[in-house]
DNA sequence: ACCTGAACACCGTTCAAGT
DNA sequence: ACCTGAACACCGTTCAAGT
């Protein structure tokens, strides 16, 4: 929650800005102390506004995640059910692979707004694809997001990896969720 | 390298034993300082024997990884090429999902004996499966191990996850590497 | 209400001094 | 050769004191 009082609101914004920069530069494990320092704020102030690292990640990536959810709703109206889902997953994968820290903002949790938004938006595409017989019945939206996050986070933590590797691996995993022809 | 001198060899063994226990209890990020303490050894002694966390992980899981590699060689002689590969990957996934820290011992690296052993053993199965037309041509053994490690590590880091979730997700990913029928 | 700096309890790594 | 304990430079979190 962004505070109402002017000085507190300013600190909040500066913390989010400093965190965005730090996550982009050093990944989701960037030092909270240094984020506070760069925001020109005491470390206790950071902890009051953001009681956990997750809360800070959520604040930083909220808009980005919202854009991905909007994209899901748009493609639900236009594209064919199966390709709408897989296309969206690939798009999410590309975003996550190209944005350090974004994957960490999506880890499951009932108090994680980013994850909840994505699960809700993605579930619409999944349900539609399932009705069309385009995906296996036993796959949940949680499974799909976990695969995207797992692959992106792992590749992200590797020193010499570019995003293209994550996208290729994700492509393989996505094919696995498609309805297999019998035989 | 296990030292030759008696006192150093004893310290080495106690460090590996303490690390095995710590990794099992707290995962691959267990405190190195506490491992040294439990081994009854100064922290500097740990760092000389194992200059990186990775080196300690490798030492702890070397035998386990060797067993998985032996399993690969055995199934290469007996089973049908496609199922030999996917069966082995599932078996690796089950081991990794049921053994905290094991996934971390498998991250790629030219100096990581565990990863090198697995890549070599797995490549035999993969090449055989590819010749039989059972898997897509563009998939590498690195891809397959990365998928297994990515899924297992991610699920492992989640508070409320049991190994069965990792195995189910891995099943999906493995299906993705199978040769798709055209159309 | 909100902030700050200091205090606390931890890390991993390195190094001088010992045997 | 090998070990130890202390020192160093960091963490994240909390709390008394300030405005």
mmCIF file of C-alpha atoms (C1' of nucleotides) in Angstrom:
data_model
loop_
_atom_site.group_PDB
_atom_site.id
_atom_site.type_symbol
_atom_site.label_atom_id
_atom_site.label_comp_id
_atom_site.label_asym_id
_atom_site.label_seq_id
_atom_site.Cartn_x
_atom_site.Cartn_y
_atom_site.Cartn_z
ATOM 1 C CA UNK A 1 0.000 0.000 0.000
ATOM 2 C CA UNK A 2 1.510 3.353 -1.027
ATOM 3 C CA UNK A 3 1.308 5.727 2.003
ATOM 4 C CA UNK A 4 -0.739 8.931 1.901
ATOM 5 C CA UNK A 5 1.581 11.203 3.785
ATOM 6 C CA UNK A 6 3.920 13.078 1.464
ATOM 7 C CA UNK A 7 7.296 12.173 3.005
ATOM 8 C CA UNK A 8 6.350 8.511 3.431
ATOM 9 C CA UNK A 9 5.036 8.314 -0.124
ATOM 10 C CA UNK A 10 8.258 9.806 -1.439
ATOM 11 C CA UNK A 11 10.331 7.252 0.459
ATOM 12 C CA UNK A 12 8.116 4.451 -0.820
ATOM 13 C CA UNK A 13 8.588 5.547 -4.415
ATOM 14 C CA UNK A 14 12.327 5.946 -4.026
ATOM 15 C CA UNK A 15 12.580 2.485 -2.505
ATOM 16 C CA UNK A 16 10.672 0.927 -5.396
ATOM 17 C CA UNK A 17 12.845 2.796 -7.910
ATOM 18 C CA UNK A 18 16.070 1.772 -6.180
ATOM 19 C CA UNK A 19 14.845 -1.816 -5.903
ATOM 20 C CA UNK A 20 13.925 -1.955 -9.594
ATOM 21 C CA UNK A 21 17.425 -0.850 -10.467
ATOM 22 C CA UNK A 22 19.044 -3.271 -8.026
ATOM 23 C CA UNK A 23 16.986 -6.278 -9.161
ATOM 24 C CA UNK A 24 17.798 -5.477 -12.793
ATOM 25 C CA UNK A 25 21.481 -5.226 -11.987
ATOM 26 C CA UNK A 26 21.970 -8.058 -9.494
ATOM 27 C CA UNK A 27 18.870 -10.215 -9.627
ATOM 28 C CA UNK A 28 16.211 -10.919 -7.035
ATOM 29 C CA UNK A 29 18.783 -11.546 -4.286
ATOM 30 C CA UNK A 30 20.109 -7.989 -4.329
ATOM 31 C CA UNK A 31 21.052 -6.601 -0.912
ATOM 32 C CA UNK A 32 18.128 -4.923 0.826
ATOM 33 C CA UNK A 33 20.512 -2.773 2.808
ATOM 34 C CA UNK A 34 22.050 -1.356 -0.340
ATOM 35 C CA UNK A 35 18.617 -0.706 -1.808
ATOM 36 C CA UNK A 36 17.761 1.370 1.265
ATOM 37 C CA UNK A 37 21.092 3.162 1.028
ATOM 38 C CA UNK A 38 20.590 4.038 -2.645
ATOM 39 C CA UNK A 39 17.061 5.203 -1.897
ATOM 40 C CA UNK A 40 18.535 7.563 0.701
ATOM 41 C CA UNK A 41 16.527 5.941 3.469
ATOM 42 C CA UNK A 42 17.211 4.031 6.677
ATOM 43 C CA UNK A 43 17.016 0.250 6.444
ATOM 44 C CA UNK A 44 14.208 0.130 9.000
ATOM 45 C CA UNK A 45 12.104 2.280 6.704
ATOM 46 C CA UNK A 46 12.455 -0.281 3.984
ATOM 47 C CA UNK A 47 11.335 -3.027 6.327
ATOM 48 C CA UNK A 48 8.273 -1.150 7.480
ATOM 49 C CA UNK A 49 7.082 -0.441 3.952
ATOM 50 C CA UNK A 50 8.032 -3.891 2.696
ATOM 51 C CA UNK A 51 8.009 -6.504 5.465
ATOM 52 C CA UNK A 52 9.476 -9.147 3.159
ATOM 53 C CA UNK A 53 11.631 -9.300 0.060
ATOM 54 C CA UNK A 54 8.607 -10.760 -1.681
ATOM 55 C CA UNK A 55 6.593 -7.609 -0.917
ATOM 56 C CA UNK A 56 9.259 -5.490 -2.581
ATOM 57 C CA UNK A 57 9.412 -7.765 -5.613
ATOM 58 C CA UNK A 58 5.645 -7.567 -5.901
ATOM 59 C CA UNK A 59 5.679 -3.773 -5.803
ATOM 60 C CA UNK A 60 8.449 -3.526 -8.392
ATOM 61 C CA UNK A 61 6.911 -5.905 -10.909
ATOM 62 C CA UNK A 62 3.225 -5.234 -10.360
ATOM 63 C CA UNK A 63 2.781 -3.135 -13.506
ATOM 64 C CA UNK A 64 4.748 -5.517 -15.661
ATOM 65 C CA UNK A 65 2.651 -8.441 -14.439
ATOM 66 C CA UNK A 66 -0.534 -6.499 -15.025
ATOM 67 C CA UNK A 67 0.522 -5.953 -18.645
ATOM 68 C CA UNK A 68 1.019 -9.700 -19.084
ATOM 69 C CA UNK A 69 -2.446 -10.342 -17.654
ATOM 70 C CA UNK A 70 -3.981 -7.792 -20.020
ATOM 71 C CA UNK A 71 -2.247 -9.584 -22.864
ATOM 72 C CA UNK A 72 -3.887 -12.826 -21.737
ATOM 73 C CA UNK A 73 -7.335 -11.278 -21.794
ATOM 74 C CA UNK A 74 -6.766 -9.845 -25.254
ATOM 75 C CA UNK A 75 -5.617 -13.091 -26.799
ATOM 76 C CA UNK A 76 -8.535 -14.918 -25.170
ATOM 77 C CA UNK A 77 -10.826 -12.868 -27.370
ATOM 78 C CA UNK A 78 -8.970 -13.286 -30.631
ATOM 79 C CA UNK A 79 -6.773 -16.349 -31.096
ATOM 80 C CA UNK A 80 -7.561 -20.054 -31.376
ATOM 81 C CA UNK A 81 -7.766 -21.599 -27.855
ATOM 82 C CA UNK A 82 -4.687 -23.853 -28.010
ATOM 83 C CA UNK A 83 -2.358 -21.330 -29.597
ATOM 84 C CA UNK A 84 -3.737 -18.539 -27.409
ATOM 85 C CA UNK A 85 -2.557 -20.447 -24.352
ATOM 86 C CA UNK A 86 0.815 -21.617 -25.648
ATOM 87 C CA UNK A 87 1.480 -18.252 -27.267
ATOM 88 C CA UNK A 88 0.805 -16.483 -24.007
ATOM 89 C CA UNK A 89 3.037 -18.877 -22.087
ATOM 90 C CA UNK A 90 5.849 -18.270 -24.541
ATOM 91 C CA UNK A 91 5.322 -14.553 -24.201
ATOM 92 C CA UNK A 92 5.431 -14.799 -20.422
ATOM 93 C CA UNK A 93 8.548 -16.913 -20.716
ATOM 94 C CA UNK A 94 10.231 -14.346 -22.949
ATOM 95 C CA UNK A 95 9.404 -11.530 -20.523
ATOM 96 C CA UNK A 96 10.610 -13.491 -17.541
ATOM 97 C CA UNK A 97 13.779 -14.611 -19.309
ATOM 98 C CA UNK A 98 14.562 -11.027 -20.290
ATOM 99 C CA UNK A 99 13.828 -9.376 -16.945
ATOM 100 C CA UNK A 100 15.987 -10.277 -13.987
ATOM 101 C CA UNK A 101 13.958 -10.803 -10.840
ATOM 102 C CA UNK A 102 10.589 -11.053 -12.547
ATOM 103 C CA UNK A 103 10.473 -14.830 -12.109
ATOM 104 C CA UNK A 104 10.924 -14.417 -8.365
ATOM 105 C CA UNK A 105 7.928 -12.120 -8.196
ATOM 106 C CA UNK A 106 5.730 -14.947 -9.502
ATOM 107 C CA UNK A 107 6.357 -17.655 -6.913
ATOM 108 C CA UNK A 108 3.094 -19.070 -5.553
ATOM 109 C CA UNK A 109 1.637 -17.662 -2.371
ATOM 110 C CA UNK A 110 -1.789 -16.595 -1.224
ATOM 111 C CA UNK A 111 -0.390 -13.171 -0.303
ATOM 112 C CA UNK A 112 1.517 -12.666 -3.551
ATOM 113 C CA UNK A 113 -0.548 -10.373 -5.750
ATOM 114 C CA UNK A 114 1.597 -10.997 -8.829
ATOM 115 C CA UNK A 115 1.083 -14.723 -8.673
ATOM 116 C CA UNK A 116 -2.630 -14.416 -8.001
ATOM 117 C CA UNK A 117 -3.148 -12.066 -10.953
ATOM 118 C CA UNK A 118 -1.248 -14.343 -13.304
ATOM 119 C CA UNK A 119 -3.044 -17.469 -12.120
ATOM 120 C CA UNK A 120 -6.418 -15.849 -12.635
ATOM 121 C CA UNK A 121 -5.611 -14.467 -16.081
ATOM 122 C CA UNK A 122 -3.923 -17.666 -17.215
ATOM 123 C CA UNK A 123 -6.714 -19.890 -15.971
ATOM 124 C CA UNK A 124 -9.122 -18.321 -18.439
ATOM 125 C CA UNK A 125 -6.843 -19.303 -21.318
ATOM 126 C CA UNK A 126 -6.257 -22.767 -19.879
ATOM 127 C CA UNK A 127 -9.934 -23.533 -19.353
ATOM 128 C CA UNK A 128 -10.688 -22.429 -22.876
ATOM 129 C CA UNK A 129 -7.886 -24.567 -24.316
ATOM 130 C CA UNK A 130 -8.988 -27.554 -22.279
ATOM 131 C CA UNK A 131 -12.572 -27.307 -23.541
ATOM 132 C CA UNK A 132 -11.196 -27.259 -27.088
ATOM 133 C CA UNK A 133 -9.250 -30.438 -26.336
ATOM 134 C CA UNK A 134 -5.959 -28.683 -26.989
ATOM 135 C CA UNK A 135 -4.279 -29.505 -23.671
ATOM 136 C CA UNK A 136 -4.149 -32.464 -21.341
ATOM 137 C CA UNK A 137 -6.950 -32.494 -18.830
ATOM 138 C CA UNK A 138 -4.771 -32.986 -15.756
ATOM 139 C CA UNK A 139 -2.654 -29.849 -16.242
ATOM 140 C CA UNK A 140 -3.357 -26.928 -13.904
ATOM 141 C CA UNK A 141 -2.480 -23.279 -14.339
ATOM 142 C CA UNK A 142 -0.207 -23.698 -11.324
ATOM 143 C CA UNK A 143 1.710 -26.372 -13.214
ATOM 144 C CA UNK A 144 2.192 -24.102 -16.186
ATOM 145 C CA UNK A 145 3.363 -21.098 -14.207
ATOM 146 C CA UNK A 146 5.672 -23.303 -12.159
ATOM 147 C CA UNK A 147 7.290 -24.621 -15.326
ATOM 148 C CA UNK A 148 7.826 -21.125 -16.692
ATOM 149 C CA UNK A 149 9.211 -19.845 -13.404
ATOM 150 C CA UNK A 150 11.362 -22.922 -12.769
ATOM 151 C CA UNK A 151 13.072 -22.809 -16.130
ATOM 152 C CA UNK A 152 13.561 -19.051 -16.131
ATOM 153 C CA UNK A 153 14.883 -18.855 -12.578
ATOM 154 C CA UNK A 154 17.310 -21.693 -13.062
ATOM 155 C CA UNK A 155 18.736 -20.330 -16.277
ATOM 156 C CA UNK A 156 18.828 -16.832 -14.749
ATOM 157 C CA UNK A 157 21.031 -18.036 -11.904
ATOM 158 C CA UNK A 158 23.579 -19.460 -14.321
ATOM 159 C CA UNK A 159 26.498 -17.098 -14.993
ATOM 160 C CA UNK A 160 26.840 -17.496 -18.768
ATOM 161 C CA UNK A 161 23.217 -17.896 -19.846
ATOM 162 C CA UNK A 162 21.321 -15.665 -22.219
ATOM 163 C CA UNK A 163 17.555 -15.595 -22.390
ATOM 164 C CA UNK A 164 17.378 -17.634 -25.572
ATOM 165 C CA UNK A 165 18.244 -20.834 -23.727
ATOM 166 C CA UNK A 166 15.329 -20.358 -21.344
ATOM 167 C CA UNK A 167 12.969 -19.768 -24.244
ATOM 168 C CA UNK A 168 14.103 -22.908 -26.022
ATOM 169 C CA UNK A 169 13.682 -25.072 -22.933
ATOM 170 C CA UNK A 170 10.318 -23.553 -22.231
ATOM 171 C CA UNK A 171 9.274 -24.436 -25.770
ATOM 172 C CA UNK A 172 10.022 -28.077 -25.029
ATOM 173 C CA UNK A 173 8.083 -28.039 -21.793
ATOM 174 C CA UNK A 174 5.102 -26.338 -23.401
ATOM 175 C CA UNK A 175 4.913 -29.012 -26.068
ATOM 176 C CA UNK A 176 4.617 -31.507 -23.220
ATOM 177 C CA UNK A 177 1.355 -30.031 -22.036
ATOM 178 C CA UNK A 178 -0.316 -30.305 -25.408
ATOM 179 C CA UNK A 179 -2.806 -33.064 -25.918
ATOM 180 C CA UNK A 180 -0.845 -36.059 -27.182
ATOM 181 C CA UNK A 181 -2.313 -38.052 -30.013
ATOM 182 C CA UNK A 182 -2.822 -41.604 -28.880
ATOM 183 C CA UNK A 183 -0.610 -44.490 -30.058
ATOM 184 C CA UNK B 1 40.836 -34.911 -3.268
ATOM 185 C CA UNK B 2 40.802 -36.769 0.053
ATOM 186 C CA UNK B 3 44.085 -35.974 1.868
ATOM 187 C CA UNK B 4 46.600 -38.684 2.681
ATOM 188 C CA UNK B 5 47.687 -37.511 6.118
ATOM 189 C CA UNK B 6 45.648 -39.138 8.857
ATOM 190 C CA UNK B 7 44.424 -36.040 10.702
ATOM 191 C CA UNK B 8 43.551 -34.188 7.515
ATOM 192 C CA UNK B 9 41.739 -37.213 6.109
ATOM 193 C CA UNK B 10 39.718 -37.517 9.307
ATOM 194 C CA UNK B 11 38.709 -33.848 9.120
ATOM 195 C CA UNK B 12 37.768 -34.254 5.486
ATOM 196 C CA UNK B 13 35.531 -37.205 6.257
ATOM 197 C CA UNK B 14 33.896 -35.469 9.191
ATOM 198 C CA UNK B 15 33.215 -32.402 7.055
ATOM 199 C CA UNK B 16 31.562 -34.496 4.359
ATOM 200 C CA UNK B 17 29.469 -36.314 6.965
ATOM 201 C CA UNK B 18 28.405 -33.084 8.650
ATOM 202 C CA UNK B 19 27.622 -31.509 5.284
ATOM 203 C CA UNK B 20 25.523 -34.480 4.196
ATOM 204 C CA UNK B 21 23.473 -34.127 7.354
ATOM 205 C CA UNK B 22 23.151 -30.346 6.997
ATOM 206 C CA UNK B 23 22.142 -30.479 3.323
ATOM 207 C CA UNK B 24 19.534 -33.127 4.111
ATOM 208 C CA UNK B 25 18.151 -31.043 6.947
ATOM 209 C CA UNK B 26 18.324 -27.511 5.524
ATOM 210 C CA UNK B 27 18.962 -27.834 1.805
ATOM 211 C CA UNK B 28 21.921 -26.798 -0.331
ATOM 212 C CA UNK B 29 22.120 -23.348 1.279
ATOM 213 C CA UNK B 30 22.952 -24.702 4.726
ATOM 214 C CA UNK B 31 25.429 -22.586 6.696
ATOM 215 C CA UNK B 32 29.043 -23.564 6.002
ATOM 216 C CA UNK B 33 30.079 -22.226 9.363
ATOM 217 C CA UNK B 34 27.706 -24.537 11.161
ATOM 218 C CA UNK B 35 28.886 -27.489 9.093
ATOM 219 C CA UNK B 36 32.439 -26.781 10.246
ATOM 220 C CA UNK B 37 31.249 -26.422 13.828
ATOM 221 C CA UNK B 38 29.386 -29.744 13.742
ATOM 222 C CA UNK B 39 32.388 -31.418 12.182
ATOM 223 C CA UNK B 40 34.469 -30.165 15.125
ATOM 224 C CA UNK B 41 36.747 -28.220 12.831
ATOM 225 C CA UNK B 42 37.720 -24.606 12.231
ATOM 226 C CA UNK B 43 35.922 -22.828 9.409
ATOM 227 C CA UNK B 44 39.197 -22.195 7.597
ATOM 228 C CA UNK B 45 39.776 -25.946 7.446
ATOM 229 C CA UNK B 46 36.491 -26.353 5.607
ATOM 230 C CA UNK B 47 37.488 -23.678 3.105
ATOM 231 C CA UNK B 48 40.857 -25.257 2.393
ATOM 232 C CA UNK B 49 39.412 -28.702 1.747
ATOM 233 C CA UNK B 50 36.422 -27.307 -0.147
ATOM 234 C CA UNK B 51 37.163 -23.943 -1.757
ATOM 235 C CA UNK B 52 33.540 -23.514 -2.828
ATOM 236 C CA UNK B 53 30.115 -24.667 -1.721
ATOM 237 C CA UNK B 54 29.930 -26.499 -5.017
ATOM 238 C CA UNK B 55 33.010 -28.545 -4.123
ATOM 239 C CA UNK B 56 31.353 -29.676 -0.909
ATOM 240 C CA UNK B 57 28.125 -30.552 -2.698
ATOM 241 C CA UNK B 58 30.103 -32.562 -5.221
ATOM 242 C CA UNK B 59 31.889 -34.496 -2.495
ATOM 243 C CA UNK B 60 28.675 -35.242 -0.615
ATOM 244 C CA UNK B 61 26.678 -36.448 -3.603
ATOM 245 C CA UNK B 62 29.411 -38.076 -5.664
ATOM 246 C CA UNK B 63 28.451 -41.650 -4.770
ATOM 247 C CA UNK B 64 24.770 -41.026 -5.288
ATOM 248 C CA UNK B 65 25.427 -39.543 -8.710
ATOM 249 C CA UNK B 66 27.683 -42.432 -9.600
ATOM 250 C CA UNK B 67 24.837 -44.812 -8.806
ATOM 251 C CA UNK B 68 22.525 -42.911 -11.155
ATOM 252 C CA UNK B 69 25.148 -43.128 -13.899
ATOM 253 C CA UNK B 70 25.523 -46.873 -13.368
ATOM 254 C CA UNK B 71 21.769 -47.145 -13.676
ATOM 255 C CA UNK B 72 21.970 -45.348 -17.028
ATOM 256 C CA UNK B 73 24.546 -47.783 -18.330
ATOM 257 C CA UNK B 74 22.500 -50.770 -17.234
ATOM 258 C CA UNK B 75 19.287 -49.594 -18.878
ATOM 259 C CA UNK B 76 21.203 -48.790 -22.064
ATOM 260 C CA UNK B 77 21.886 -52.496 -22.411
ATOM 261 C CA UNK B 78 18.392 -53.733 -21.700
ATOM 262 C CA UNK B 79 15.452 -51.421 -22.370
ATOM 263 C CA UNK B 80 13.989 -50.015 -25.576
ATOM 264 C CA UNK B 81 15.843 -46.778 -26.517
ATOM 265 C CA UNK B 82 13.003 -44.289 -25.969
ATOM 266 C CA UNK B 83 11.758 -45.711 -22.694
ATOM 267 C CA UNK B 84 15.317 -46.276 -21.494
ATOM 268 C CA UNK B 85 15.921 -42.532 -21.733
ATOM 269 C CA UNK B 86 12.618 -41.309 -20.336
ATOM 270 C CA UNK B 87 12.646 -43.967 -17.628
ATOM 271 C CA UNK B 88 16.103 -42.880 -16.540
ATOM 272 C CA UNK B 89 15.120 -39.212 -16.525
ATOM 273 C CA UNK B 90 12.126 -40.034 -14.353
ATOM 274 C CA UNK B 91 14.349 -42.012 -12.040
ATOM 275 C CA UNK B 92 16.815 -39.139 -11.813
ATOM 276 C CA UNK B 93 13.913 -36.798 -11.152
ATOM 277 C CA UNK B 94 12.596 -38.993 -8.374
ATOM 278 C CA UNK B 95 16.023 -39.162 -6.731
ATOM 279 C CA UNK B 96 16.545 -35.448 -7.016
ATOM 280 C CA UNK B 97 13.043 -34.654 -5.751
ATOM 281 C CA UNK B 98 13.573 -36.921 -2.747
ATOM 282 C CA UNK B 99 17.054 -35.773 -1.791
ATOM 283 C CA UNK B 100 17.509 -32.205 -0.651
ATOM 284 C CA UNK B 101 20.567 -30.579 -2.159
ATOM 285 C CA UNK B 102 21.146 -33.207 -4.850
ATOM 286 C CA UNK B 103 19.792 -30.916 -7.564
ATOM 287 C CA UNK B 104 22.333 -28.259 -6.622
ATOM 288 C CA UNK B 105 25.172 -30.733 -7.065
ATOM 289 C CA UNK B 106 24.186 -31.141 -10.713
ATOM 290 C CA UNK B 107 24.399 -27.566 -11.978
ATOM 291 C CA UNK B 108 26.505 -27.323 -15.141
ATOM 292 C CA UNK B 109 30.164 -26.448 -14.868
ATOM 293 C CA UNK B 110 33.363 -27.759 -16.405
ATOM 294 C CA UNK B 111 34.779 -28.299 -12.922
ATOM 295 C CA UNK B 112 31.686 -30.020 -11.522
ATOM 296 C CA UNK B 113 32.369 -33.753 -11.520
ATOM 297 C CA UNK B 114 28.752 -34.642 -10.739
ATOM 298 C CA UNK B 115 27.423 -32.782 -13.741
ATOM 299 C CA UNK B 116 30.092 -34.146 -16.052
ATOM 300 C CA UNK B 117 29.395 -37.728 -14.996
ATOM 301 C CA UNK B 118 25.662 -37.324 -15.506
ATOM 302 C CA UNK B 119 26.053 -35.634 -18.883
ATOM 303 C CA UNK B 120 28.328 -38.388 -20.123
ATOM 304 C CA UNK B 121 26.108 -41.228 -18.888
ATOM 305 C CA UNK B 122 22.924 -39.571 -20.090
ATOM 306 C CA UNK B 123 24.305 -38.755 -23.503
ATOM 307 C CA UNK B 124 24.644 -42.451 -24.286
ATOM 308 C CA UNK B 125 20.931 -42.933 -23.650
ATOM 309 C CA UNK B 126 20.017 -39.796 -25.563
ATOM 310 C CA UNK B 127 22.078 -40.672 -28.646
ATOM 311 C CA UNK B 128 20.544 -44.132 -28.714
ATOM 312 C CA UNK B 129 17.025 -42.726 -28.392
ATOM 313 C CA UNK B 130 17.671 -40.166 -31.100
ATOM 314 C CA UNK B 131 18.881 -42.845 -33.540
ATOM 315 C CA UNK B 132 15.686 -44.753 -32.861
ATOM 316 C CA UNK B 133 13.681 -41.619 -33.689
ATOM 317 C CA UNK B 134 12.206 -41.549 -30.201
ATOM 318 C CA UNK B 135 13.219 -37.984 -29.314
ATOM 319 C CA UNK B 136 13.425 -34.684 -31.123
ATOM 320 C CA UNK B 137 16.708 -34.132 -32.890
ATOM 321 C CA UNK B 138 17.412 -30.710 -31.413
ATOM 322 C CA UNK B 139 17.328 -31.765 -27.767
ATOM 323 C CA UNK B 140 20.677 -31.995 -25.979
ATOM 324 C CA UNK B 141 21.556 -33.863 -22.796
ATOM 325 C CA UNK B 142 22.212 -30.451 -21.255
ATOM 326 C CA UNK B 143 18.608 -29.499 -21.980
ATOM 327 C CA UNK B 144 17.298 -32.615 -20.300
ATOM 328 C CA UNK B 145 19.405 -32.283 -17.172
ATOM 329 C CA UNK B 146 18.552 -28.609 -16.935
ATOM 330 C CA UNK B 147 14.840 -29.407 -17.027
ATOM 331 C CA UNK B 148 15.177 -32.013 -14.299
ATOM 332 C CA UNK B 149 17.290 -29.738 -12.120
ATOM 333 C CA UNK B 150 15.142 -26.654 -12.749
ATOM 334 C CA UNK B 151 11.902 -28.330 -11.779
ATOM 335 C CA UNK B 152 13.338 -30.122 -8.764
ATOM 336 C CA UNK B 153 15.170 -27.100 -7.383
ATOM 337 C CA UNK B 154 12.187 -24.815 -7.761
ATOM 338 C CA UNK B 155 9.769 -27.186 -6.087
ATOM 339 C CA UNK B 156 12.376 -27.916 -3.398
ATOM 340 C CA UNK B 157 12.592 -24.242 -2.471
ATOM 341 C CA UNK B 158 8.849 -24.033 -1.930
ATOM 342 C CA UNK B 159 7.843 -24.433 1.724
ATOM 343 C CA UNK B 160 4.856 -26.752 1.348
ATOM 344 C CA UNK B 161 5.940 -28.954 -1.545
ATOM 345 C CA UNK B 162 6.352 -32.718 -1.505
ATOM 346 C CA UNK B 163 8.364 -34.590 -4.095
ATOM 347 C CA UNK B 164 5.300 -35.844 -5.944
ATOM 348 C CA UNK B 165 4.634 -32.431 -7.464
ATOM 349 C CA UNK B 166 8.138 -32.317 -8.933
ATOM 350 C CA UNK B 167 7.681 -35.767 -10.424
ATOM 351 C CA UNK B 168 4.393 -34.852 -12.039
ATOM 352 C CA UNK B 169 5.793 -31.663 -13.589
ATOM 353 C CA UNK B 170 8.848 -33.517 -14.790
ATOM 354 C CA UNK B 171 6.543 -36.032 -16.470
ATOM 355 C CA UNK B 172 4.992 -33.205 -18.457
ATOM 356 C CA UNK B 173 8.350 -31.813 -19.501
ATOM 357 C CA UNK B 174 9.636 -35.228 -20.505
ATOM 358 C CA UNK B 175 6.670 -35.759 -22.768
ATOM 359 C CA UNK B 176 7.691 -32.550 -24.506
ATOM 360 C CA UNK B 177 10.992 -33.982 -25.615
ATOM 361 C CA UNK B 178 9.420 -36.997 -27.251
ATOM 362 C CA UNK B 179 9.214 -37.013 -30.993
ATOM 363 C CA UNK B 180 5.864 -35.472 -31.881
ATOM 364 C CA UNK B 181 3.804 -37.132 -34.545
ATOM 365 C CA UNK B 182 3.286 -34.689 -37.372
ATOM 366 C CA UNK B 183 -0.040 -32.999 -38.063
ATOM 367 C "C1'" DA C 1 3.045 8.884 12.014
ATOM 368 C "C1'" DC C 2 7.059 8.297 10.367
ATOM 369 C "C1'" DC C 3 11.940 8.195 10.333
ATOM 370 C "C1'" DT C 4 16.864 7.244 11.792
ATOM 371 C "C1'" DG C 5 21.073 5.111 13.419
ATOM 372 C "C1'" DA C 6 22.648 1.819 16.275
ATOM 373 C "C1'" DA C 7 22.468 -2.815 18.057
ATOM 374 C "C1'" DC C 8 21.938 -7.691 17.422
ATOM 375 C "C1'" DA C 9 22.810 -12.086 15.671
ATOM 376 C "C1'" DC C 10 24.236 -13.961 11.995
ATOM 377 C "C1'" DC C 11 26.991 -14.892 7.368
ATOM 378 C "C1'" DG C 12 31.486 -16.374 4.162
ATOM 379 C "C1'" DT C 13 36.390 -15.569 3.600
ATOM 380 C "C1'" DT C 14 41.064 -14.701 4.865
ATOM 381 C "C1'" DC C 15 45.213 -14.529 7.645
ATOM 382 C "C1'" DA C 16 48.572 -14.544 11.421
ATOM 383 C "C1'" DA C 17 49.993 -17.584 14.678
ATOM 384 C "C1'" DG C 18 50.559 -22.075 16.256
ATOM 385 C "C1'" DT C 19 51.715 -27.482 16.179
ATOM 386 C "C1'" DA D 1 51.476 -29.721 6.224
ATOM 387 C "C1'" DC D 2 47.864 -28.813 8.488
ATOM 388 C "C1'" DC D 3 45.085 -26.572 11.840
ATOM 389 C "C1'" DT D 4 42.897 -22.831 14.760
ATOM 390 C "C1'" DG D 5 40.719 -18.643 16.367
ATOM 391 C "C1'" DA D 6 40.319 -14.128 15.427
ATOM 392 C "C1'" DA D 7 39.553 -10.443 12.196
ATOM 393 C "C1'" DC D 8 37.173 -8.516 8.303
ATOM 394 C "C1'" DA D 9 33.471 -7.006 5.617
ATOM 395 C "C1'" DC D 10 29.273 -7.992 4.932
ATOM 396 C "C1'" DC D 11 24.095 -9.531 5.748
ATOM 397 C "C1'" DG D 12 18.646 -8.975 7.505
ATOM 398 C "C1'" DT D 13 15.903 -7.542 11.418
ATOM 399 C "C1'" DT D 14 14.573 -5.006 15.403
ATOM 400 C "C1'" DC D 15 14.292 -1.212 18.648
ATOM 401 C "C1'" DA D 16 15.071 3.007 21.333
ATOM 402 C "C1'" DA D 17 15.219 7.585 20.439
ATOM 403 C "C1'" DG D 18 14.040 11.357 17.787
ATOM 404 C "C1'" DT D 19 10.906 14.790 14.708
#
